[in-house]
Coordinates of C-alpha atoms in Angstrom, one line a residue:
X1 CA 0.7 4.0 21.1
X2 CA 0.2 0.3 20.3
X3 CA -1.2 1.3 16.9
X4 CA 2.0 3.2 16.0
X5 CA 4.1 0.2 17.1
X6 CA 2.0 -2.3 15.1
X7 CA 2.0 -0.2 12.0
X8 CA 5.7 0.4 12.2
X9 CA 6.3 -3.3 12.6
X10 CA 4.0 -4.1 9.7
X11 CA 5.8 -1.6 7.5
X12 CA 9.2 -3.0 8.4
X13 CA 8.0 -6.6 7.9
X14 CA 6.5 -5.7 4.6
X15 CA 9.7 -4.0 3.5
X16 CA 11.8 -7.0 4.5
X17 CA 9.5 -9.4 2.7
X18 CA 9.3 -7.3 -0.4
X19 CA 13.1 -7.0 -0.6
X20 CA 13.9 -10.7 0.2
X21 CA 11.1 -13.3 -0.1
X22 CA 9.0 -11.8 -2.8
X23 CA 12.1 -11.6 -5.1
X24 CA 11.9 -15.4 -5.3
X25 CA 8.1 -15.7 -5.9
X26 CA 8.0 -13.3 -8.9
X27 CA 5.9 -14.3 -11.9
X28 CA 7.2 -13.1 -15.3
X29 CA 9.8 -11.1 -13.4
X30 CA 7.1 -9.1 -11.7
X31 CA 6.7 -8.9 -7.9
X32 CA 3.5 -8.0 -6.1
X33 CA 3.3 -4.6 -4.6
X34 CA 2.3 -5.4 -1.0
X35 CA 3.2 -1.9 0.2
X36 CA 0.5 -0.6 -2.0
X37 CA -2.0 -3.1 -0.5
X38 CA -0.9 -2.1 3.0
X39 CA -1.4 1.6 2.3
X40 CA -4.8 1.3 0.6
X41 CA -6.0 -1.1 3.3
X42 CA -4.8 1.2 6.1
X43 CA -6.3 4.2 4.4
X44 CA -9.7 2.5 4.2
X45 CA -9.6 1.4 7.8
X46 CA -8.1 4.5 9.4
X47 CA -8.8 7.5 7.1
X48 CA -6.9 9.9 4.9
X49 CA -4.4 11.5 7.3
X50 CA -3.1 8.2 8.8
X51 CA -3.1 6.6 5.3
X52 CA -1.0 9.5 4.0
X53 CA 1.4 9.2 6.8
X54 CA 1.8 5.4 6.3
X55 CA 2.1 5.9 2.5
X56 CA 4.8 8.5 3.0
X57 CA 6.8 6.4 5.3
X58 CA 6.5 3.3 3.1
X59 CA 7.5 5.2 0.1
X60 CA 10.4 6.9 1.8
X61 CA 11.7 3.6 3.0
X62 CA 11.6 2.2 -0.5
X63 CA 13.2 5.4 -2.0
X64 CA 16.0 5.3 0.5
X65 CA 17.0 1.8 -0.3
X66 CA 15.9 1.1 -3.8
X67 CA 14.7 4.2 -5.6
X68 CA 16.4 5.9 -8.4
X69 CA 14.9 9.3 -7.3
X70 CA 14.5 10.1 -3.6
X71 CA 10.9 11.1 -3.0
X72 CA 9.1 9.6 -6.1
X73 CA 7.7 6.6 -4.2
X74 CA 7.1 8.7 -1.1
X75 CA 5.0 11.2 -3.0
X76 CA 3.1 8.6 -5.0
X77 CA 2.3 6.5 -1.9
X78 CA 1.4 9.7 0.1
X79 CA -1.1 10.7 -2.6
X80 CA -2.5 7.1 -2.7
X81 CA -2.9 7.0 1.0
X82 CA -4.6 10.3 1.2
X83 CA -7.1 9.9 -1.7
X84 CA -8.0 6.3 -0.8
X85 CA -8.9 7.3 2.7
X86 CA -10.6 10.6 1.9
X87 CA -14.0 9.8 0.4
X88 CA -14.5 6.3 1.8
X89 CA -14.9 7.0 5.5
X90 CA -18.6 6.1 5.4
X91 CA -18.4 2.8 3.5
X92 CA -18.6 -0.6 5.0
X93 CA -15.0 -1.7 5.9
X94 CA -16.1 -5.4 5.9
X95 CA -16.7 -5.3 2.1
X96 CA -13.7 -6.7 0.2
X97 CA -14.7 -5.3 -3.2
X98 CA -13.9 -1.7 -2.1
X99 CA -10.3 -2.5 -1.4
X100 CA -10.0 -4.5 -4.6
X101 CA -11.2 -1.6 -6.7
X102 CA -9.1 0.9 -4.9
X103 CA -6.0 -1.3 -5.2
X104 CA -6.6 -1.6 -8.9
X105 CA -7.0 2.1 -9.4
X106 CA -4.1 2.9 -7.1
X107 CA -1.9 0.4 -8.8
X108 CA -2.6 2.0 -12.2
X109 CA -1.9 5.5 -10.7
X110 CA 1.4 4.3 -9.1
X111 CA 2.6 2.5 -12.3
X112 CA 1.8 5.5 -14.5
X113 CA 3.7 7.7 -12.0
X114 CA 6.7 5.4 -12.0
X115 CA 6.5 5.3 -15.8
X116 CA 6.6 9.1 -16.1
X117 CA 9.2 9.5 -13.3
X118 CA 11.6 6.8 -14.3
X119 CA 11.2 5.9 -17.9
X120 CA 9.6 8.7 -19.9
X121 CA 12.0 11.3 -18.7
X122 CA 15.0 9.1 -19.7
X123 CA 13.7 8.9 -23.3
X124 CA 12.3 5.3 -23.0
X125 CA 8.9 5.8 -24.6
X126 CA 8.0 2.2 -25.4
X127 CA 4.7 2.3 -23.4
X128 CA 3.3 -0.9 -24.9
X129 CA 6.2 -2.9 -23.6
X130 CA 5.9 -1.4 -20.2
X131 CA 2.1 -2.1 -20.2
X132 CA 2.5 -5.7 -21.3
X133 CA 5.6 -6.6 -19.3
X134 CA 5.0 -4.8 -16.0
X135 CA 1.6 -3.1 -15.5
X136 CA -0.7 -6.0 -16.5
X137 CA 1.1 -8.9 -14.8
X138 CA 1.9 -6.8 -11.7
X139 CA -1.7 -5.6 -11.5
X140 CA -3.1 -9.1 -11.6
X141 CA -0.6 -10.4 -9.1
X142 CA -1.2 -7.6 -6.7
X143 CA -5.0 -7.9 -7.0
X144 CA -4.9 -11.6 -6.2
X145 CA -3.0 -10.9 -3.0
X146 CA -5.1 -7.9 -2.0
X147 CA -8.1 -9.8 -0.5
X148 CA -6.1 -12.0 1.9
X149 CA -3.9 -9.0 2.9
X150 CA -6.9 -6.8 3.5
X151 CA -8.6 -9.5 5.5
X152 CA -5.6 -9.8 7.7
X153 CA -5.2 -6.1 8.2
X154 CA -8.9 -5.8 8.9
X155 CA -8.6 -8.4 11.7
X156 CA -5.5 -6.6 13.1
X157 CA -7.3 -3.3 13.0
X158 CA -10.4 -4.7 14.7
X159 CA -8.2 -6.1 17.5
X160 CA -6.4 -2.8 17.9
X161 CA -9.7 -0.9 18.1
X162 CA -11.0 -3.3 20.7
X163 CA -7.8 -2.9 22.7
X164 CA -8.0 0.9 22.4
X165 CA -11.6 0.9 23.4
X166 CA -10.9 -1.0 26.6
X167 CA -7.9 1.2 27.5
X168 CA -10.1 4.4 27.2
X169 CA -12.6 3.3 29.8
X170 CA -11.6 4.9 33.0
X171 CA -14.4 3.6 35.2

């Protein structure tokens, strides 16, 4: 129960920060995708099913408030949460290179999904502009923030696991 409360609180705080504060710290009109970092980190730490649930909820929240299509972000984040948590259960969670690589791959997957869903179907096929103006600066910005975010989420997850371990002891 405390894990559900903490993750709901983190999703809401992330949503508020992305829609308010990060608007003012954009570089080259690109904001970091902290929801993606949160989903990938949570998927690595908790597994595929919980990562998919967190991804779906984060995407649905973004779709309801800012999306041009309801469900596009929810579907993309759900897939990212599921696939980032699926094969990496047995890796060391303390390693910060794993989340960095997964954030990079997930960011590219997400941006290509957004490109196909939002721009290509509208007839805007200038992919080189999208690549140079959005994908590359956004990817670099998101990757720079991914290590401190993962370290914070790892510490929170460790505390929650310790709390849950002490609560399970009956005797």
